[in-house]
């Protein structure tokens, strides 16, 4: 074996070890994947690898999380006695092997060899090497045929979420959303500091100008290496996430209270539109990142650490934006781990919190003022179902319907009641978009 081949095998094995740790962090320790990855490349073993190997580790982890239900069904069909008790890392080692064989099309000999090699550091579980070898060889031979018989949406979504979406959106839309969730590459959306520069930056970045005015890159290098990053010409923000700010209308020179502001995309939008922004968030650490982003793009806002349910602003606001904490089920195409970290009771918790926040801020709005409420959830409990209760408790508010011609590109997302709903399968041929709900609530004069 040549030195080059040995080095390649070693780095490939290290990347798979990293993927194993990422999967464990997400599924067992309930970390968000991005947080687990950030820890690995700063303090963990992935920091010793080059960019390609780090990317390989993350790609394996994402693939496992996207297809976990299908992967586990495939494994169950090749394990007559089921997963052994007290088998330690066996389950996740096998999951990685199946993901590589069936979705990443990596060579079977390399996949099986690396899977077995894991046990060099897991000597307590070395007795599972033979089982690992046998199962993955069977998957390599017959796994694709088994996979073809599995319904991706039913397999990968927990039953409560599958039932929720098929009831709310129908089976066809649920399957279409799942198709977007399972795509290996998610496009990068950019919001320009100066929208008049869209043609210039679209050409420079080889990006597409979307109907909402955002730029979309189908593929991209590291974000901090892209043209315009150092100049602060843009920031990363899903196209759907830009729409709630636009629902506020012209805020030039106006005082705007931006609640639950981190990670700060909407704060930057408001500042770029000339608003006097006060951005409130519960987390000081997350607000530090907002400040870093504001500094990079050369915008200013007043950042305040506080809880929406208790913080007193001491004034009446003409505009309030509440991007409320939620289950974030609309962002699963970017965060596949959420499928495995959410439960039905979480939806009840978030809906209750959102209702409390809405009622809390109602008396902070000036007469004639406007609230825009939004969540990146696909659950009706975290959006449409909140409206009637809020209006019953706050009769001095009414829904201000969204009009199709007031915001570029918004017409397809307007609902019959004048609210907004985006779904991951919309713009499907262009890579989809996050799922968002938003509504405008106007206070009487």
Tab-separated table of C-alpha atoms in Angstrom:
chain	number	residue	atom	x	y	z
A	1	UNK	CA	0.000	0.000	0.000
A	2	UNK	CA	1.464	3.366	-1.021
A	3	UNK	CA	1.984	6.206	1.451
A	4	UNK	CA	-0.592	8.268	-0.471
A	5	UNK	CA	-3.192	5.507	-0.212
A	6	UNK	CA	-2.484	5.005	3.480
A	7	UNK	CA	-2.828	8.740	4.084
A	8	UNK	CA	-6.106	8.852	2.151
A	9	UNK	CA	-7.492	5.893	4.097
A	10	UNK	CA	-6.424	7.472	7.395
A	11	UNK	CA	-8.084	10.799	6.626
A	12	UNK	CA	-11.221	9.039	5.365
A	13	UNK	CA	-11.398	7.040	8.557
A	14	UNK	CA	-10.913	10.195	10.634
A	15	UNK	CA	-13.769	11.861	8.754
A	16	UNK	CA	-16.040	8.884	9.450
A	17	UNK	CA	-15.034	8.995	13.114
A	18	UNK	CA	-16.058	12.657	13.077
A	19	UNK	CA	-19.381	11.784	11.468
A	20	UNK	CA	-19.969	9.172	14.169
A	21	UNK	CA	-19.401	11.768	16.890
A	22	UNK	CA	-21.685	14.275	15.160
A	23	UNK	CA	-24.492	11.738	14.872
A	24	UNK	CA	-24.131	10.756	18.519
A	25	UNK	CA	-24.150	14.423	19.585
A	26	UNK	CA	-27.384	15.050	17.684
A	27	UNK	CA	-29.328	11.864	18.405
A	28	UNK	CA	-28.148	11.092	21.945
A	29	UNK	CA	-27.101	14.458	23.377
A	30	UNK	CA	-29.714	16.514	21.446
A	31	UNK	CA	-27.272	19.055	20.028
A	32	UNK	CA	-28.153	20.961	16.883
A	33	UNK	CA	-25.943	19.700	14.078
A	34	UNK	CA	-24.372	23.097	13.413
A	35	UNK	CA	-23.480	23.462	17.099
A	36	UNK	CA	-21.996	19.966	17.221
A	37	UNK	CA	-20.008	20.622	14.044
A	38	UNK	CA	-18.754	23.976	15.333
A	39	UNK	CA	-17.510	22.251	18.485
A	40	UNK	CA	-15.815	19.502	16.463
A	41	UNK	CA	-13.876	21.863	14.198
A	42	UNK	CA	-12.769	24.125	17.061
A	43	UNK	CA	-12.181	21.710	19.933
A	44	UNK	CA	-12.751	18.188	18.596
A	45	UNK	CA	-10.842	15.888	16.298
A	46	UNK	CA	-12.228	17.409	13.087
A	47	UNK	CA	-10.048	20.456	13.681
A	48	UNK	CA	-7.072	18.323	12.590
A	49	UNK	CA	-8.595	17.541	9.196
A	50	UNK	CA	-8.578	19.559	5.988
A	51	UNK	CA	-11.655	21.248	4.606
A	52	UNK	CA	-12.597	18.396	2.258
A	53	UNK	CA	-12.489	15.789	5.011
A	54	UNK	CA	-14.472	18.003	7.361
A	55	UNK	CA	-17.076	18.487	4.647
A	56	UNK	CA	-17.159	14.715	4.079
A	57	UNK	CA	-17.824	14.110	7.783
A	58	UNK	CA	-20.664	16.616	7.821
A	59	UNK	CA	-22.125	15.259	4.574
A	60	UNK	CA	-22.271	11.754	6.066
A	61	UNK	CA	-23.948	13.074	9.227
A	62	UNK	CA	-26.505	15.105	7.243
A	63	UNK	CA	-27.291	12.105	5.029
A	64	UNK	CA	-27.864	9.845	8.025
A	65	UNK	CA	-30.148	12.414	9.660
A	66	UNK	CA	-32.094	13.080	6.452
A	67	UNK	CA	-32.706	9.392	5.730
A	68	UNK	CA	-32.657	7.943	9.246
A	69	UNK	CA	-36.093	6.335	9.021
A	70	UNK	CA	-35.331	4.659	5.694
A	71	UNK	CA	-31.891	3.578	6.910
A	72	UNK	CA	-33.305	1.942	10.030
A	73	UNK	CA	-35.964	0.101	8.027
A	74	UNK	CA	-33.317	-1.216	5.626
A	75	UNK	CA	-31.184	-2.377	8.548
A	76	UNK	CA	-34.141	-4.094	10.184
A	77	UNK	CA	-34.691	-6.138	7.018
A	78	UNK	CA	-31.141	-7.465	7.159
A	79	UNK	CA	-30.968	-8.105	10.914
A	80	UNK	CA	-33.089	-11.139	11.679
A	81	UNK	CA	-32.592	-10.819	15.434
A	82	UNK	CA	-32.742	-7.044	15.606
A	83	UNK	CA	-30.125	-4.757	17.101
A	84	UNK	CA	-28.214	-6.532	19.896
A	85	UNK	CA	-28.495	-5.183	23.427
A	86	UNK	CA	-25.558	-3.204	24.814
A	87	UNK	CA	-24.025	-2.877	21.361
A	88	UNK	CA	-22.643	0.621	21.908
A	89	UNK	CA	-21.740	2.364	18.651
A	90	UNK	CA	-22.920	-0.512	16.434
A	91	UNK	CA	-26.200	1.121	15.408
A	92	UNK	CA	-24.618	4.400	14.290
A	93	UNK	CA	-21.683	2.641	12.607
A	94	UNK	CA	-24.171	0.633	10.568
A	95	UNK	CA	-26.230	3.747	9.831
A	96	UNK	CA	-23.151	5.470	8.430
A	97	UNK	CA	-22.364	2.423	6.306
A	98	UNK	CA	-25.892	2.279	4.865
A	99	UNK	CA	-25.863	6.018	4.156
A	100	UNK	CA	-22.585	5.712	2.267
A	101	UNK	CA	-23.696	2.676	0.300
A	102	UNK	CA	-27.221	3.742	-0.658
A	103	UNK	CA	-27.080	7.535	-0.845
A	104	UNK	CA	-23.452	8.602	-1.260
A	105	UNK	CA	-22.467	5.774	-3.642
A	106	UNK	CA	-19.107	5.233	-1.971
A	107	UNK	CA	-17.192	2.045	-2.909
A	108	UNK	CA	-18.469	-0.939	-0.935
A	109	UNK	CA	-15.009	-2.260	-0.013
A	110	UNK	CA	-13.993	1.107	1.478
A	111	UNK	CA	-17.291	1.489	3.358
A	112	UNK	CA	-17.137	-1.989	4.891
A	113	UNK	CA	-13.443	-1.729	5.704
A	114	UNK	CA	-13.862	1.630	7.474
A	115	UNK	CA	-16.943	0.454	9.352
A	116	UNK	CA	-15.024	-2.523	10.756
A	117	UNK	CA	-11.993	-0.333	11.493
A	118	UNK	CA	-14.088	1.735	13.917
A	119	UNK	CA	-13.802	-1.106	16.415
A	120	UNK	CA	-10.057	-0.597	16.841
A	121	UNK	CA	-10.924	2.228	19.210
A	122	UNK	CA	-14.033	0.471	20.542
A	123	UNK	CA	-12.349	-2.737	21.709
A	124	UNK	CA	-15.156	-3.426	24.156
A	125	UNK	CA	-17.415	-3.903	21.125
A	126	UNK	CA	-14.906	-5.655	18.841
A	127	UNK	CA	-17.122	-8.735	18.816
A	128	UNK	CA	-19.480	-6.882	16.499
A	129	UNK	CA	-16.942	-6.631	13.660
A	130	UNK	CA	-18.202	-9.787	12.007
A	131	UNK	CA	-21.839	-8.702	12.227
A	132	UNK	CA	-20.976	-5.262	10.839
A	133	UNK	CA	-19.122	-6.822	7.924
A	134	UNK	CA	-21.938	-9.236	7.121
A	135	UNK	CA	-24.776	-6.705	7.361
A	136	UNK	CA	-23.103	-4.062	5.210
A	137	UNK	CA	-22.154	-6.599	2.550
A	138	UNK	CA	-25.793	-7.654	2.363
A	139	UNK	CA	-26.862	-4.015	2.136
A	140	UNK	CA	-24.317	-3.434	-0.622
A	141	UNK	CA	-25.835	-6.311	-2.596
A	142	UNK	CA	-29.573	-5.950	-1.964
A	143	UNK	CA	-30.108	-2.671	-0.094
A	144	UNK	CA	-31.133	-0.602	-3.108
A	145	UNK	CA	-33.952	-3.049	-3.899
A	146	UNK	CA	-35.244	-2.846	-0.341
A	147	UNK	CA	-34.991	0.943	-0.341
A	148	UNK	CA	-37.152	1.197	-3.442
A	149	UNK	CA	-40.104	-0.282	-1.548
A	150	UNK	CA	-40.034	2.305	1.264
A	151	UNK	CA	-42.201	5.451	1.380
A	152	UNK	CA	-39.713	8.259	2.219
A	153	UNK	CA	-42.199	10.585	3.930
A	154	UNK	CA	-43.766	7.871	6.081
A	155	UNK	CA	-40.391	6.400	6.955
A	156	UNK	CA	-38.474	9.560	7.781
A	157	UNK	CA	-41.146	11.611	9.533
A	158	UNK	CA	-42.348	10.679	13.019
A	159	UNK	CA	-45.976	9.562	12.824
A	160	UNK	CA	-47.337	12.623	14.667
A	161	UNK	CA	-45.647	14.968	12.172
A	162	UNK	CA	-46.665	12.893	9.154
A	163	UNK	CA	-50.283	12.908	10.322
A	164	UNK	CA	-50.147	16.655	11.013
A	165	UNK	CA	-48.824	17.553	7.574
A	166	UNK	CA	-51.027	15.221	5.567
A	167	UNK	CA	-54.070	16.575	7.426
A	168	UNK	CA	-53.058	20.225	6.949
A	169	UNK	CA	-51.469	20.168	3.487
A	170	UNK	CA	-52.480	16.862	1.923
A	171	UNK	CA	-50.457	13.821	0.919
A	172	UNK	CA	-49.098	15.285	-2.326
A	173	UNK	CA	-47.732	18.417	-0.619
A	174	UNK	CA	-46.261	16.339	2.232
A	175	UNK	CA	-44.430	14.141	-0.265
A	176	UNK	CA	-43.254	17.215	-2.172
A	177	UNK	CA	-41.910	18.775	1.034
A	178	UNK	CA	-40.115	15.541	1.874
A	179	UNK	CA	-38.533	15.590	-1.576
A	180	UNK	CA	-37.001	18.968	-0.715
A	181	UNK	CA	-35.880	17.758	2.712
A	182	UNK	CA	-33.977	14.862	1.155
A	183	UNK	CA	-32.031	16.847	-1.415
A	184	UNK	CA	-28.283	16.526	-0.846
A	185	UNK	CA	-27.570	20.194	-1.601
A	186	UNK	CA	-29.496	23.181	-0.289
A	187	UNK	CA	-29.033	26.476	-2.170
A	188	UNK	CA	-27.623	29.530	-0.420
A	189	UNK	CA	-29.853	32.620	-0.254
A	190	UNK	CA	-28.355	36.066	0.214
A	191	UNK	CA	-30.038	39.317	1.218
A	192	UNK	CA	-28.357	42.409	-0.199
A	193	UNK	CA	-27.686	45.442	1.948
A	194	UNK	CA	-28.546	47.546	-1.075
A	195	UNK	CA	-31.207	45.913	-3.217
A	196	UNK	CA	-30.343	48.180	-6.132
A	197	UNK	CA	-27.077	46.221	-6.493
A	198	UNK	CA	-28.782	42.917	-7.247
A	199	UNK	CA	-27.739	42.705	-10.913
A	200	UNK	CA	-24.111	43.491	-10.038
A	201	UNK	CA	-23.826	40.876	-7.299
A	202	UNK	CA	-25.838	38.289	-9.211
A	203	UNK	CA	-23.282	38.454	-12.007
A	204	UNK	CA	-20.300	38.493	-9.655
A	205	UNK	CA	-21.542	35.566	-7.577
A	206	UNK	CA	-23.090	33.672	-10.494
A	207	UNK	CA	-26.358	33.765	-8.584
A	208	UNK	CA	-30.010	33.918	-9.628
A	209	UNK	CA	-32.224	36.852	-8.690
A	210	UNK	CA	-35.309	35.360	-7.059
A	211	UNK	CA	-38.846	36.804	-7.354
A	212	UNK	CA	-38.516	38.289	-3.858
A	213	UNK	CA	-35.272	40.074	-4.788
A	214	UNK	CA	-32.901	37.740	-2.952
A	215	UNK	CA	-29.923	36.141	-4.625
A	216	UNK	CA	-29.742	32.357	-4.771
A	217	UNK	CA	-26.591	30.330	-5.341
A	218	UNK	CA	-27.132	26.702	-6.304
A	219	UNK	CA	-23.586	25.828	-5.241
A	220	UNK	CA	-21.023	27.849	-3.366
A	221	UNK	CA	-17.644	27.979	-1.681
A	222	UNK	CA	-17.246	28.723	2.012
A	223	UNK	CA	-19.461	31.710	2.797
A	224	UNK	CA	-16.622	33.858	4.172
A	225	UNK	CA	-14.689	33.372	0.928
A	226	UNK	CA	-17.461	34.609	-1.353
A	227	UNK	CA	-17.208	37.963	-3.107
A	228	UNK	CA	-18.925	40.669	-1.102
A	229	UNK	CA	-18.546	39.023	2.300
A	230	UNK	CA	-15.673	41.202	3.513
A	231	UNK	CA	-17.303	44.299	2.032
A	232	UNK	CA	-20.514	43.579	3.952
A	233	UNK	CA	-22.587	43.663	0.773
A	234	UNK	CA	-24.939	40.877	1.877
A	235	UNK	CA	-25.801	38.344	4.534
A	236	UNK	CA	-27.122	34.791	4.440
A	237	UNK	CA	-30.890	34.572	4.899
A	238	UNK	CA	-33.446	32.204	3.444
A	239	UNK	CA	-35.755	33.954	0.995
A	240	UNK	CA	-38.863	33.089	3.032
A	241	UNK	CA	-37.328	34.605	6.160
A	242	UNK	CA	-37.045	38.005	4.464
A	243	UNK	CA	-40.770	38.390	3.867
A	244	UNK	CA	-41.990	39.237	7.410
A	245	UNK	CA	-39.897	42.430	7.521
A	246	UNK	CA	-41.317	43.482	4.176
A	247	UNK	CA	-44.817	43.139	5.620
A	248	UNK	CA	-44.075	46.090	7.903
A	249	UNK	CA	-44.039	48.402	4.882
A	250	UNK	CA	-41.999	51.618	4.815
A	251	UNK	CA	-40.121	51.903	8.127
A	252	UNK	CA	-37.624	54.563	7.069
A	253	UNK	CA	-36.886	56.718	10.100
A	254	UNK	CA	-39.406	54.758	12.209
A	255	UNK	CA	-38.860	53.117	15.593
A	256	UNK	CA	-39.154	49.344	15.255
A	257	UNK	CA	-39.006	46.790	18.070
A	258	UNK	CA	-37.517	43.526	16.793
A	259	UNK	CA	-38.317	40.742	19.280
A	260	UNK	CA	-36.482	37.409	19.547
A	261	UNK	CA	-34.048	39.028	17.157
A	262	UNK	CA	-31.149	36.576	16.950
A	263	UNK	CA	-29.550	35.468	14.657
A	264	UNK	CA	-30.168	38.954	13.270
A	265	UNK	CA	-31.133	38.647	9.620
A	266	UNK	CA	-34.339	40.600	10.161
A	267	UNK	CA	-32.516	43.142	12.341
A	268	UNK	CA	-30.138	43.838	9.457
A	269	UNK	CA	-33.033	44.057	7.011
A	270	UNK	CA	-34.718	46.682	9.172
A	271	UNK	CA	-31.518	48.661	9.662
A	272	UNK	CA	-30.814	48.555	5.929
A	273	UNK	CA	-34.324	49.954	5.314
A	274	UNK	CA	-33.463	52.958	7.500
A	275	UNK	CA	-35.392	51.970	10.634
A	276	UNK	CA	-34.331	52.841	14.171
A	277	UNK	CA	-34.154	49.258	15.400
A	278	UNK	CA	-34.229	48.025	18.964
A	279	UNK	CA	-33.462	44.300	18.880
A	280	UNK	CA	-34.380	42.232	21.932
A	281	UNK	CA	-33.286	38.665	22.584
A	282	UNK	CA	-33.088	36.393	25.600
A	283	UNK	CA	-29.500	35.309	24.856
A	284	UNK	CA	-26.572	37.680	25.327
A	285	UNK	CA	-24.317	35.264	23.456
A	286	UNK	CA	-26.616	35.204	20.444
A	287	UNK	CA	-26.826	39.006	20.500
A	288	UNK	CA	-23.024	39.130	20.359
A	289	UNK	CA	-23.244	37.290	17.049
A	290	UNK	CA	-25.890	39.759	15.880
A	291	UNK	CA	-23.510	42.602	16.711
A	292	UNK	CA	-20.693	40.903	14.789
A	293	UNK	CA	-22.961	40.616	11.755
A	294	UNK	CA	-24.069	44.235	12.041
A	295	UNK	CA	-20.438	45.345	12.254
A	296	UNK	CA	-19.514	43.327	9.156
A	297	UNK	CA	-22.233	44.882	7.021
A	298	UNK	CA	-21.839	48.380	8.475
A	299	UNK	CA	-25.303	48.707	10.010
A	300	UNK	CA	-26.414	49.793	13.475
A	301	UNK	CA	-29.137	48.742	15.912
A	302	UNK	CA	-29.693	48.945	19.646
A	303	UNK	CA	-29.296	45.449	21.113
A	304	UNK	CA	-30.982	44.570	24.404
A	305	UNK	CA	-30.902	41.333	26.382
A	306	UNK	CA	-34.333	40.587	27.767
A	307	UNK	CA	-37.343	38.294	27.931
A	308	UNK	CA	-40.339	39.277	25.811
A	309	UNK	CA	-42.669	38.154	28.611
A	310	UNK	CA	-41.153	40.430	31.260
A	311	UNK	CA	-39.133	43.199	29.574
A	312	UNK	CA	-40.612	46.705	29.782
A	313	UNK	CA	-39.680	48.984	26.916
A	314	UNK	CA	-41.292	52.036	28.507
A	315	UNK	CA	-42.899	53.267	25.271
A	316	UNK	CA	-45.546	52.559	22.665
A	317	UNK	CA	-44.162	51.323	19.349
A	318	UNK	CA	-45.484	52.079	15.873
A	319	UNK	CA	-44.001	48.794	14.603
A	320	UNK	CA	-43.258	45.517	16.365
A	321	UNK	CA	-41.843	42.413	14.704
A	322	UNK	CA	-42.199	39.172	16.685
A	323	UNK	CA	-40.355	36.235	15.160
A	324	UNK	CA	-41.439	33.928	17.949
A	325	UNK	CA	-39.651	30.849	19.296
A	326	UNK	CA	-41.144	27.811	17.598
A	327	UNK	CA	-40.659	24.188	16.639
A	328	UNK	CA	-38.851	25.338	13.442
A	329	UNK	CA	-40.345	22.467	11.451
A	330	UNK	CA	-40.266	24.722	8.397
A	331	UNK	CA	-36.449	24.661	8.413
A	332	UNK	CA	-35.929	20.892	8.311
A	333	UNK	CA	-34.388	21.047	4.822
A	334	UNK	CA	-31.511	22.948	6.471
A	335	UNK	CA	-31.743	21.268	9.884
A	336	UNK	CA	-32.675	17.587	9.409
A	337	UNK	CA	-31.876	16.881	13.056
A	338	UNK	CA	-35.100	18.633	14.065
A	339	UNK	CA	-37.136	15.697	12.764
A	340	UNK	CA	-35.567	13.597	15.514
A	341	UNK	CA	-35.602	16.218	18.263
A	342	UNK	CA	-39.202	17.396	18.160
A	343	UNK	CA	-42.243	15.747	19.709
A	344	UNK	CA	-45.974	16.512	19.601
A	345	UNK	CA	-45.868	18.027	23.068
A	346	UNK	CA	-43.274	20.555	21.875
A	347	UNK	CA	-45.857	22.062	19.551
A	348	UNK	CA	-48.255	22.613	22.447
A	349	UNK	CA	-45.470	24.250	24.454
A	350	UNK	CA	-44.423	26.618	21.674
A	351	UNK	CA	-48.001	27.552	20.744
A	352	UNK	CA	-48.723	28.471	24.355
A	353	UNK	CA	-45.543	30.557	24.555
A	354	UNK	CA	-46.370	32.362	21.311
A	355	UNK	CA	-49.873	33.212	22.519
A	356	UNK	CA	-48.463	34.648	25.745
A	357	UNK	CA	-45.940	36.734	23.804
A	358	UNK	CA	-48.568	38.113	21.445
A	359	UNK	CA	-50.866	39.108	24.289
A	360	UNK	CA	-47.930	40.600	26.194
A	361	UNK	CA	-46.837	42.919	23.387
A	362	UNK	CA	-50.354	44.026	22.396
A	363	UNK	CA	-50.336	46.836	24.969
A	364	UNK	CA	-46.908	48.014	23.784
A	365	UNK	CA	-48.243	48.996	20.357
A	366	UNK	CA	-49.122	52.614	19.691
A	367	UNK	CA	-52.638	53.443	18.432
A	368	UNK	CA	-52.667	52.712	14.712
A	369	UNK	CA	-49.481	50.655	15.148
A	370	UNK	CA	-48.635	47.347	13.499
A	371	UNK	CA	-47.508	43.932	14.725
A	372	UNK	CA	-46.015	41.420	12.326
A	373	UNK	CA	-46.029	37.981	13.927
A	374	UNK	CA	-44.165	35.103	12.289
A	375	UNK	CA	-42.815	31.625	12.934
A	376	UNK	CA	-40.674	29.260	10.879
A	377	UNK	CA	-43.051	26.406	11.707
A	378	UNK	CA	-45.332	24.404	9.439
A	379	UNK	CA	-47.678	23.551	12.302
A	380	UNK	CA	-51.063	25.261	12.224
A	381	UNK	CA	-51.032	25.468	16.034
A	382	UNK	CA	-48.068	27.841	15.759
A	383	UNK	CA	-49.748	30.177	13.304
A	384	UNK	CA	-53.323	30.228	12.017
A	385	UNK	CA	-54.766	28.609	15.144
A	386	UNK	CA	-53.540	31.519	17.297
A	387	UNK	CA	-55.446	34.228	15.456
A	388	UNK	CA	-58.985	33.895	16.783
A	389	UNK	CA	-57.908	33.671	20.424
A	390	UNK	CA	-55.670	36.743	20.094
A	391	UNK	CA	-58.421	38.809	18.471
A	392	UNK	CA	-60.919	37.719	21.128
A	393	UNK	CA	-58.609	38.922	23.922
A	394	UNK	CA	-57.521	42.034	21.999
A	395	UNK	CA	-60.610	43.420	20.219
A	396	UNK	CA	-58.783	46.658	19.369
A	397	UNK	CA	-56.707	44.694	16.815
A	398	UNK	CA	-57.651	43.326	13.437
A	399	UNK	CA	-55.876	41.416	10.687
A	400	UNK	CA	-54.470	43.684	7.998
A	401	UNK	CA	-54.621	41.504	4.877
A	402	UNK	CA	-51.554	41.144	2.695
A	403	UNK	CA	-52.148	42.306	-0.874
A	404	UNK	CA	-50.567	40.431	-3.813
A	405	UNK	CA	-49.066	43.508	-5.461
A	406	UNK	CA	-47.509	45.166	-2.414
A	407	UNK	CA	-44.406	42.950	-2.169
A	408	UNK	CA	-42.530	41.434	-5.079
A	409	UNK	CA	-42.955	37.668	-5.298
A	410	UNK	CA	-45.356	37.289	-2.359
A	411	UNK	CA	-48.583	36.576	-4.259
A	412	UNK	CA	-48.275	32.725	-4.273
A	413	UNK	CA	-47.926	32.658	-0.497
A	414	UNK	CA	-50.986	34.713	0.498
A	415	UNK	CA	-53.791	32.743	2.186
A	416	UNK	CA	-57.525	33.370	1.942
A	417	UNK	CA	-57.549	35.168	5.301
A	418	UNK	CA	-54.807	37.604	4.241
A	419	UNK	CA	-51.990	35.873	6.118
A	420	UNK	CA	-48.843	34.394	4.562
A	421	UNK	CA	-47.702	30.780	4.381
A	422	UNK	CA	-44.579	29.544	2.604
A	423	UNK	CA	-43.755	25.851	2.253
A	424	UNK	CA	-40.526	23.974	1.468
A	425	UNK	CA	-41.953	22.557	-1.765
A	426	UNK	CA	-42.648	26.011	-3.200
A	427	UNK	CA	-39.969	27.051	-5.694
A	428	UNK	CA	-39.225	23.326	-5.679
A	429	UNK	CA	-37.499	23.387	-9.062
A	430	UNK	CA	-35.197	26.110	-7.732
A	431	UNK	CA	-34.326	24.335	-4.465
A	432	UNK	CA	-37.359	25.101	-2.282
A	433	UNK	CA	-37.618	27.511	0.626
A	434	UNK	CA	-38.194	27.478	4.361
A	435	UNK	CA	-41.700	27.094	5.738
A	436	UNK	CA	-42.956	30.332	7.325
A	437	UNK	CA	-46.216	31.697	8.646
A	438	UNK	CA	-46.735	35.458	9.048
A	439	UNK	CA	-49.645	37.802	9.728
A	440	UNK	CA	-50.165	41.531	10.238
A	441	UNK	CA	-52.180	42.832	13.158
A	442	UNK	CA	-53.198	46.528	13.084
A	443	UNK	CA	-54.250	48.323	16.277
A	444	UNK	CA	-57.181	50.704	16.050
A	445	UNK	CA	-56.472	54.455	16.181
